[in-house]
Amino acid sequence: MNTQSAQRPGLLHRSGHWCARHAWRVVALWVLALVGLGLANHTWGGSYADSFSLPGTSTQTGADLLTAHTTGSGGTASAIVITTEEGAVTDHRAAIGTAVADLGRLPDVLSVTDPLTTPGAVSPDGGTAQVTVRFDGNPASFDPAYLAEVDRAVEPLRADDVTVEYGAPLGQLASPKSADRASEAIGLAVAVLVLLIGFGSVAATGLPLVTAVIGLAVSLSGLGLLAGHFGFAQAAPTLAAMMGLGVGIDYALFLATRYRALLHAGTEPAEAVGRTVATSGRAVLVAAATVAMALGGLCASGVGFIGALGVAAGLSVLVAAAASVTLTPALLGLLGRRIDRFHVREPVAEPTGEADVWHRWAVRVSRRPWLFLVSGLLVLGVLAVPVASMQLGHVDAGAQSTSRTDRRAYDLITEGFGPGANGPLTVVTHLDSRHVESESLRQDLAASLRRDLAAVPGVASVTPPVPSPDHALIVTTVVPTTGPQDAATADLIHTLQDETVPRTLSGTGATGYVTGTTAAAQTFTDTLAAKLPLIIAVVVTAAFLLLLTVFRSPLVALKAAVLNLFSIAAAYGVVVAVFQWGWGGALLGITEKVPVESYVPMMMFAIVFGLSMDYEVFLLSRIRETWLRYGDNHLAVATGLAATARVITCAALIMTSVFLAFLLSTNVAVKMLALGLGVSVVIDATVVRLLLVPASMYLLGRANWWLPGWLDRFLPHLDPEGPAAGPEPAAGPEPAAGSDPAPETGTEPGLAPARGDLR
């Protein structure tokens, strides 16, 4: 008897077997979680809003000083823009006064400025004015019903033929809701089509979809509950939906495919479920842990906004994995052998035999591995070329559709006041005791500060410095000549922060800070750019160690990490070309060239690296399974590629459709993520999985499985799939029970296969 069969089944095997035998209990528990969390989220769930707080930075310090020493400067400011087609806004004094008074009486409003008495609030031509409203929170996170109260407050203006538009962030409350539901529906529709064509079985098609949708609903409800206590960005639920739906379908598909292969090999259904969870289920857990670990690595940025996005996406991945290894086995147990009863074509699972197209492809790559390796690297290199010109920044309202009120407000400000008026900079000077006590010293310092600020290239205007009520600060506003997302504005901010303000205040005992929304966004960008190398190092190192532990091969783990870096660079290049260079951006509803949103590269890296490892784990699991059984590297690569190519290709098509469907989102950053993630999956499932991985593994030969003895003893044993758990590979001699795998002929001597735990 084979020693493997004599061993007691492991925990995962027993868990899968139990779920299959007690299917209705498992289904009931998931339905209970779905309903319970849904009701709880409806009752106690929170809202989502962007927050770029950066404690300890110069920008945040300046904002804190303003709040502490001035009245009406706290909270979140938002502009309400008014304009007239004929005449001047001063012709509507009564309506403006009534609207300002009504706005001031609204809940959550701290202060409202009257544009007719505020310097610089009326455009030079008199046709446009800005009413600045300060709220005690971010108005973008308010209940949408709040907007009706604002509408009622400004109704006197509209009744007096004055056009009223809401600038960001108040305007975000009026923006069209994201098309997440439509995107999810498109992703599911494509998934049905791909699964039916790829596998033929109706039941096998529906099962991954049911599992993914239930897991997604549970994770989104849980995220909503967390949002009631922690801050999550507006993109958080969309990102969680993209990740949860994509990986949820993939994970359940991998399990269903392995189960059907075991059924076709004659295994009893409940036992087949147990062995499926013990093999592909283990790979699912390893893959999910890799993705979650990559997303968790975002917390190393030290920026709460980014860390929260990683937590949101990681939560959906972990719930999807839990549903895959519990709910999927239960549904498989209910279906039993009926899983292929209804079909649209001859049902197929995993291909076997050398006649399969994927096996023939693997053999073709083995004949010219250098050609395929170099060709694949050239493709990725060309796609990655635009990365060299990547410009990080914050995408402002000027990139939104003209159907949105915040975009129309942006355009009115640009026309009336100039593009820089959409992103004014506030220079806060904290005075020492001498200047606080002496008015003449304050006036001299204010005059020199205004003179030096106005002399800086790129400055359109500087307002007279105004002292705070306690004379501890002097505050002035600098209006750039360029818009908030222009690279010249970023250069100006750096010049003011690093050169002009420190030089002017040198020797005075005063300290200056450049703050405001635009300065905060630039500081956020600079912080993330500085943290990106750390995130890359943390995620790559952690993934390398996990893969080293799982596959017990330094070269396999290193190769996976390096190839994933290439695929990520290619995806970055596509995003830069489309959004920053404008190649096809109009097709996505982007009306102008925009910088790459500062947090997109960091999010893309964590997500793409994790998802790439998903496919890597499933492919390498099957390759290693054959290697441990036969000790033949060429056979292992060919068999592993043939066994997983169909399911990985279908999974990639589904995930790509899910990601690209989110291009319907109204959020430009979500569009960037959707395109970048969709492209990365295509690259990973084609160029990397079909060219680079097999070619590199053929070239490395037995060195793929080299592991120093001391490292073998040090590493814990955590195999993703045991070699005795699935159907037999297509060909190759079975070694005697208990013996080492047979050596591969024609390869270097002295490289023994790793002796991993085969359980």
PDB file of C-alpha atoms in Angstrom, residues 54-253:
ATOM      1  CA  LEU A  54      -0.751  63.792   7.335  1.00  0.00           C
ATOM      2  CA  PRO A  55       0.216  64.422  10.973  1.00  0.00           C
ATOM      3  CA  GLY A  56       3.708  65.754  11.489  1.00  0.00           C
ATOM      4  CA  THR A  57       4.053  67.306   8.035  1.00  0.00           C
ATOM      5  CA  SER A  58       4.570  71.014   7.372  1.00  0.00           C
ATOM      6  CA  THR A  59       1.231  71.217   5.591  1.00  0.00           C
ATOM      7  CA  GLN A  60      -0.692  69.697   8.479  1.00  0.00           C
ATOM      8  CA  THR A  61       1.143  71.848  11.014  1.00  0.00           C
ATOM      9  CA  GLY A  62       0.108  74.975   9.112  1.00  0.00           C
ATOM     10  CA  ALA A  63      -3.514  73.839   9.011  1.00  0.00           C
ATOM     11  CA  ASP A  64      -3.469  73.064  12.729  1.00  0.00           C
ATOM     12  CA  LEU A  65      -2.070  76.514  13.512  1.00  0.00           C
ATOM     13  CA  LEU A  66      -4.857  78.137  11.508  1.00  0.00           C
ATOM     14  CA  THR A  67      -7.476  76.180  13.410  1.00  0.00           C
ATOM     15  CA  ALA A  68      -5.937  77.021  16.774  1.00  0.00           C
ATOM     16  CA  HIS A  69      -5.392  80.757  16.240  1.00  0.00           C
ATOM     17  CA  THR A  70      -8.169  81.921  13.920  1.00  0.00           C
ATOM     18  CA  THR A  71     -11.919  81.695  13.954  1.00  0.00           C
ATOM     19  CA  GLY A  72     -13.863  80.207  11.097  1.00  0.00           C
ATOM     20  CA  SER A  73     -10.829  78.468   9.614  1.00  0.00           C
ATOM     21  CA  GLY A  74     -11.433  74.981  10.962  1.00  0.00           C
ATOM     22  CA  GLY A  75     -13.397  72.186   9.359  1.00  0.00           C
ATOM     23  CA  THR A  76     -13.539  71.637   5.604  1.00  0.00           C
ATOM     24  CA  ALA A  77     -13.926  74.524   3.154  1.00  0.00           C
ATOM     25  CA  SER A  78     -15.897  74.260  -0.071  1.00  0.00           C
ATOM     26  CA  ALA A  79     -16.698  76.923  -2.663  1.00  0.00           C
ATOM     27  CA  ILE A  80     -20.139  77.678  -4.017  1.00  0.00           C
ATOM     28  CA  VAL A  81     -19.624  79.480  -7.327  1.00  0.00           C
ATOM     29  CA  ILE A  82     -22.203  81.968  -8.608  1.00  0.00           C
ATOM     30  CA  THR A  83     -22.243  83.654 -12.006  1.00  0.00           C
ATOM     31  CA  THR A  84     -24.504  85.697 -14.237  1.00  0.00           C
ATOM     32  CA  GLU A  85     -24.731  85.693 -17.998  1.00  0.00           C
ATOM     33  CA  GLU A  86     -25.497  89.413 -18.088  1.00  0.00           C
ATOM     34  CA  GLY A  87     -24.415  92.183 -15.768  1.00  0.00           C
ATOM     35  CA  ALA A  88     -22.456  91.666 -12.548  1.00  0.00           C
ATOM     36  CA  VAL A  89     -23.047  89.622  -9.427  1.00  0.00           C
ATOM     37  CA  THR A  90     -23.201  92.881  -7.478  1.00  0.00           C
ATOM     38  CA  ASP A  91     -26.563  93.454  -9.143  1.00  0.00           C
ATOM     39  CA  HIS A  92     -27.955  90.635  -7.009  1.00  0.00           C
ATOM     40  CA  ARG A  93     -27.003  91.871  -3.541  1.00  0.00           C
ATOM     41  CA  ALA A  94     -30.310  90.999  -1.918  1.00  0.00           C
ATOM     42  CA  ALA A  95     -30.345  87.430  -3.234  1.00  0.00           C
ATOM     43  CA  ILE A  96     -26.703  86.919  -2.254  1.00  0.00           C
ATOM     44  CA  GLY A  97     -27.326  88.242   1.257  1.00  0.00           C
ATOM     45  CA  THR A  98     -30.344  85.977   1.738  1.00  0.00           C
ATOM     46  CA  ALA A  99     -28.484  82.915   0.446  1.00  0.00           C
ATOM     47  CA  VAL A 100     -25.441  83.600   2.652  1.00  0.00           C
ATOM     48  CA  ALA A 101     -27.666  83.959   5.713  1.00  0.00           C
ATOM     49  CA  ASP A 102     -29.610  80.773   4.900  1.00  0.00           C
ATOM     50  CA  LEU A 103     -26.391  78.821   4.305  1.00  0.00           C
ATOM     51  CA  GLY A 104     -25.062  79.978   7.664  1.00  0.00           C
ATOM     52  CA  ARG A 105     -28.107  78.524   9.418  1.00  0.00           C
ATOM     53  CA  LEU A 106     -27.630  75.043   7.956  1.00  0.00           C
ATOM     54  CA  PRO A 107     -26.509  72.254  10.300  1.00  0.00           C
ATOM     55  CA  ASP A 108     -22.817  71.347  10.110  1.00  0.00           C
ATOM     56  CA  VAL A 109     -21.893  74.818   8.753  1.00  0.00           C
ATOM     57  CA  LEU A 110     -19.203  76.674  10.717  1.00  0.00           C
ATOM     58  CA  SER A 111     -18.973  79.851   8.655  1.00  0.00           C
ATOM     59  CA  VAL A 112     -19.976  81.417   5.344  1.00  0.00           C
ATOM     60  CA  THR A 113     -18.189  84.306   3.593  1.00  0.00           C
ATOM     61  CA  ASP A 114     -20.112  87.033   1.806  1.00  0.00           C
ATOM     62  CA  PRO A 115     -18.344  87.483  -1.551  1.00  0.00           C
ATOM     63  CA  LEU A 116     -19.395  91.129  -1.754  1.00  0.00           C
ATOM     64  CA  THR A 117     -17.428  91.965   1.407  1.00  0.00           C
ATOM     65  CA  THR A 118     -14.543  89.511   0.981  1.00  0.00           C
ATOM     66  CA  PRO A 119     -11.478  90.780  -0.947  1.00  0.00           C
ATOM     67  CA  GLY A 120     -10.771  88.763  -4.080  1.00  0.00           C
ATOM     68  CA  ALA A 121     -14.036  86.797  -3.939  1.00  0.00           C
ATOM     69  CA  VAL A 122     -15.470  88.548  -7.037  1.00  0.00           C
ATOM     70  CA  SER A 123     -13.793  88.051 -10.426  1.00  0.00           C
ATOM     71  CA  PRO A 124     -12.166  91.081 -12.110  1.00  0.00           C
ATOM     72  CA  ASP A 125     -14.964  91.243 -14.679  1.00  0.00           C
ATOM     73  CA  GLY A 126     -17.571  91.124 -11.925  1.00  0.00           C
ATOM     74  CA  GLY A 127     -19.450  88.230 -13.481  1.00  0.00           C
ATOM     75  CA  THR A 128     -18.402  85.435 -11.102  1.00  0.00           C
ATOM     76  CA  ALA A 129     -18.057  85.171  -7.330  1.00  0.00           C
ATOM     77  CA  GLN A 130     -17.132  82.531  -4.763  1.00  0.00           C
ATOM     78  CA  VAL A 131     -19.028  81.890  -1.537  1.00  0.00           C
ATOM     79  CA  THR A 132     -16.737  79.938   0.797  1.00  0.00           C
ATOM     80  CA  VAL A 133     -18.582  77.638   3.202  1.00  0.00           C
ATOM     81  CA  ARG A 134     -16.790  75.853   6.035  1.00  0.00           C
ATOM     82  CA  PHE A 135     -18.331  72.608   7.294  1.00  0.00           C
ATOM     83  CA  ASP A 136     -17.543  70.785  10.526  1.00  0.00           C
ATOM     84  CA  GLY A 137     -16.795  67.651   8.485  1.00  0.00           C
ATOM     85  CA  ASN A 138     -16.115  66.607   4.926  1.00  0.00           C
ATOM     86  CA  PRO A 139     -19.365  67.403   3.066  1.00  0.00           C
ATOM     87  CA  ALA A 140     -18.647  64.633   0.553  1.00  0.00           C
ATOM     88  CA  SER A 141     -19.431  62.161   3.355  1.00  0.00           C
ATOM     89  CA  PHE A 142     -22.739  63.759   4.359  1.00  0.00           C
ATOM     90  CA  ASP A 143     -26.073  62.103   3.701  1.00  0.00           C
ATOM     91  CA  PRO A 144     -27.191  62.896   0.120  1.00  0.00           C
ATOM     92  CA  ALA A 145     -30.376  64.421   1.594  1.00  0.00           C
ATOM     93  CA  TYR A 146     -28.195  67.249   2.950  1.00  0.00           C
ATOM     94  CA  LEU A 147     -27.819  68.531  -0.591  1.00  0.00           C
ATOM     95  CA  ALA A 148     -31.544  69.355  -0.704  1.00  0.00           C
ATOM     96  CA  GLU A 149     -31.037  71.713   2.251  1.00  0.00           C
ATOM     97  CA  VAL A 150     -28.191  73.445   0.425  1.00  0.00           C
ATOM     98  CA  ASP A 151     -30.389  73.726  -2.678  1.00  0.00           C
ATOM     99  CA  ARG A 152     -33.114  75.405  -0.639  1.00  0.00           C
ATOM    100  CA  ALA A 153     -30.608  77.833   0.855  1.00  0.00           C
ATOM    101  CA  VAL A 154     -29.357  79.003  -2.559  1.00  0.00           C
ATOM    102  CA  GLU A 155     -32.810  79.009  -4.176  1.00  0.00           C
ATOM    103  CA  PRO A 156     -33.064  82.846  -3.891  1.00  0.00           C
ATOM    104  CA  LEU A 157     -30.033  83.095  -6.184  1.00  0.00           C
ATOM    105  CA  ARG A 158     -31.445  80.746  -8.798  1.00  0.00           C
ATOM    106  CA  ALA A 159     -34.793  82.522  -8.605  1.00  0.00           C
ATOM    107  CA  ASP A 160     -32.896  85.747  -9.362  1.00  0.00           C
ATOM    108  CA  ASP A 161     -31.385  84.192 -12.566  1.00  0.00           C
ATOM    109  CA  VAL A 162     -28.002  83.504 -10.953  1.00  0.00           C
ATOM    110  CA  THR A 163     -26.258  80.251 -11.889  1.00  0.00           C
ATOM    111  CA  VAL A 164     -25.063  78.295  -8.855  1.00  0.00           C
ATOM    112  CA  GLU A 165     -22.518  75.448  -8.952  1.00  0.00           C
ATOM    113  CA  TYR A 166     -20.996  73.505  -6.059  1.00  0.00           C
ATOM    114  CA  GLY A 167     -17.232  73.122  -5.982  1.00  0.00           C
ATOM    115  CA  ALA A 168     -15.440  70.172  -4.442  1.00  0.00           C
ATOM    116  CA  PRO A 169     -15.832  68.619  -1.930  1.00  0.00           C
ATOM    117  CA  LEU A 170     -19.491  69.690  -1.591  1.00  0.00           C
ATOM    118  CA  GLY A 171     -19.953  69.011  -5.292  1.00  0.00           C
ATOM    119  CA  GLN A 172     -18.896  65.396  -4.771  1.00  0.00           C
ATOM    120  CA  LEU A 173     -22.074  64.903  -2.763  1.00  0.00           C
ATOM    121  CA  ALA A 174     -24.047  65.805  -5.899  1.00  0.00           C
ATOM    122  CA  SER A 175     -21.975  63.618  -8.235  1.00  0.00           C
ATOM    123  CA  PRO A 176     -23.630  60.645  -9.945  1.00  0.00           C
ATOM    124  CA  LYS A 177     -23.353  57.473  -7.960  1.00  0.00           C
ATOM    125  CA  SER A 178     -20.651  55.101  -9.101  1.00  0.00           C
ATOM    126  CA  ALA A 179     -21.773  52.423 -11.544  1.00  0.00           C
ATOM    127  CA  ASP A 180     -20.499  49.635  -9.292  1.00  0.00           C
ATOM    128  CA  ARG A 181     -23.645  47.539  -9.677  1.00  0.00           C
ATOM    129  CA  ALA A 182     -23.519  47.790 -13.471  1.00  0.00           C
ATOM    130  CA  SER A 183     -19.810  46.926 -13.414  1.00  0.00           C
ATOM    131  CA  GLU A 184     -20.443  43.902 -11.210  1.00  0.00           C
ATOM    132  CA  ALA A 185     -23.273  42.767 -13.499  1.00  0.00           C
ATOM    133  CA  ILE A 186     -21.039  43.043 -16.566  1.00  0.00           C
ATOM    134  CA  GLY A 187     -18.292  41.079 -14.827  1.00  0.00           C
ATOM    135  CA  LEU A 188     -20.747  38.347 -13.842  1.00  0.00           C
ATOM    136  CA  ALA A 189     -22.223  38.166 -17.367  1.00  0.00           C
ATOM    137  CA  VAL A 190     -18.796  37.745 -18.920  1.00  0.00           C
ATOM    138  CA  ALA A 191     -17.922  35.162 -16.277  1.00  0.00           C
ATOM    139  CA  VAL A 192     -20.982  33.087 -17.228  1.00  0.00           C
ATOM    140  CA  LEU A 193     -20.047  33.207 -20.907  1.00  0.00           C
ATOM    141  CA  VAL A 194     -16.384  32.326 -20.308  1.00  0.00           C
ATOM    142  CA  LEU A 195     -17.187  29.449 -17.968  1.00  0.00           C
ATOM    143  CA  LEU A 196     -19.812  27.963 -20.264  1.00  0.00           C
ATOM    144  CA  ILE A 197     -17.487  28.092 -23.264  1.00  0.00           C
ATOM    145  CA  GLY A 198     -14.433  26.978 -21.314  1.00  0.00           C
ATOM    146  CA  PHE A 199     -15.930  24.117 -19.312  1.00  0.00           C
ATOM    147  CA  GLY A 200     -19.358  23.375 -20.771  1.00  0.00           C
ATOM    148  CA  SER A 201     -21.099  22.539 -17.485  1.00  0.00           C
ATOM    149  CA  VAL A 202     -23.991  24.762 -16.373  1.00  0.00           C
ATOM    150  CA  ALA A 203     -23.713  23.789 -12.702  1.00  0.00           C
ATOM    151  CA  ALA A 204     -19.936  24.200 -12.710  1.00  0.00           C
ATOM    152  CA  THR A 205     -20.491  27.672 -14.157  1.00  0.00           C
ATOM    153  CA  GLY A 206     -23.028  28.772 -11.570  1.00  0.00           C
ATOM    154  CA  LEU A 207     -21.205  27.477  -8.513  1.00  0.00           C
ATOM    155  CA  PRO A 208     -18.220  29.905  -8.619  1.00  0.00           C
ATOM    156  CA  LEU A 209     -20.582  32.794  -9.294  1.00  0.00           C
ATOM    157  CA  VAL A 210     -22.847  31.975  -6.344  1.00  0.00           C
ATOM    158  CA  THR A 211     -19.880  31.597  -4.015  1.00  0.00           C
ATOM    159  CA  ALA A 212     -18.264  34.839  -5.202  1.00  0.00           C
ATOM    160  CA  VAL A 213     -21.452  36.917  -4.951  1.00  0.00           C
ATOM    161  CA  ILE A 214     -22.282  35.691  -1.434  1.00  0.00           C
ATOM    162  CA  GLY A 215     -18.707  36.265  -0.277  1.00  0.00           C
ATOM    163  CA  LEU A 216     -18.695  39.744  -1.830  1.00  0.00           C
ATOM    164  CA  ALA A 217     -21.983  40.725  -0.195  1.00  0.00           C
ATOM    165  CA  VAL A 218     -20.727  39.570   3.204  1.00  0.00           C
ATOM    166  CA  SER A 219     -17.428  41.440   2.853  1.00  0.00           C
ATOM    167  CA  LEU A 220     -19.086  44.687   1.712  1.00  0.00           C
ATOM    168  CA  SER A 221     -21.522  44.564   4.624  1.00  0.00           C
ATOM    169  CA  GLY A 222     -18.639  43.985   7.013  1.00  0.00           C
ATOM    170  CA  LEU A 223     -16.709  46.860   5.436  1.00  0.00           C
ATOM    171  CA  GLY A 224     -19.731  49.130   5.869  1.00  0.00           C
ATOM    172  CA  LEU A 225     -19.836  48.296   9.567  1.00  0.00           C
ATOM    173  CA  LEU A 226     -16.125  49.056   9.913  1.00  0.00           C
ATOM    174  CA  ALA A 227     -16.641  52.355   8.079  1.00  0.00           C
ATOM    175  CA  GLY A 228     -18.866  53.424  10.967  1.00  0.00           C
ATOM    176  CA  HIS A 229     -15.833  53.376  13.266  1.00  0.00           C
ATOM    177  CA  PHE A 230     -12.815  53.854  10.974  1.00  0.00           C
ATOM    178  CA  GLY A 231     -12.137  56.176   8.054  1.00  0.00           C
ATOM    179  CA  PHE A 232     -12.324  54.590   4.597  1.00  0.00           C
ATOM    180  CA  ALA A 233     -11.885  56.401   1.284  1.00  0.00           C
ATOM    181  CA  GLN A 234     -14.662  56.733  -1.260  1.00  0.00           C
ATOM    182  CA  ALA A 235     -12.846  54.229  -3.479  1.00  0.00           C
ATOM    183  CA  ALA A 236     -12.758  51.580  -0.711  1.00  0.00           C
ATOM    184  CA  PRO A 237     -16.039  49.738  -1.484  1.00  0.00           C
ATOM    185  CA  THR A 238     -15.342  49.833  -5.230  1.00  0.00           C
ATOM    186  CA  LEU A 239     -11.863  48.432  -4.712  1.00  0.00           C
ATOM    187  CA  ALA A 240     -13.224  45.768  -2.363  1.00  0.00           C
ATOM    188  CA  ALA A 241     -15.875  44.834  -4.939  1.00  0.00           C
ATOM    189  CA  MET A 242     -13.283  44.519  -7.702  1.00  0.00           C
ATOM    190  CA  MET A 243     -11.029  42.328  -5.612  1.00  0.00           C
ATOM    191  CA  GLY A 244     -13.729  40.269  -3.913  1.00  0.00           C
ATOM    192  CA  LEU A 245     -15.619  39.447  -7.090  1.00  0.00           C
ATOM    193  CA  GLY A 246     -12.497  38.717  -9.119  1.00  0.00           C
ATOM    194  CA  VAL A 247     -10.678  36.444  -6.689  1.00  0.00           C
ATOM    195  CA  GLY A 248     -13.937  34.923  -5.413  1.00  0.00           C
ATOM    196  CA  ILE A 249     -14.780  33.560  -8.854  1.00  0.00           C
ATOM    197  CA  ASP A 250     -11.183  32.462  -9.434  1.00  0.00           C
ATOM    198  CA  TYR A 251     -10.824  30.589  -6.151  1.00  0.00           C
ATOM    199  CA  ALA A 252     -14.132  28.740  -6.467  1.00  0.00           C
ATOM    200  CA  LEU A 253     -13.329  27.940 -10.099  1.00  0.00           C
TER     201      LEU A 253
END
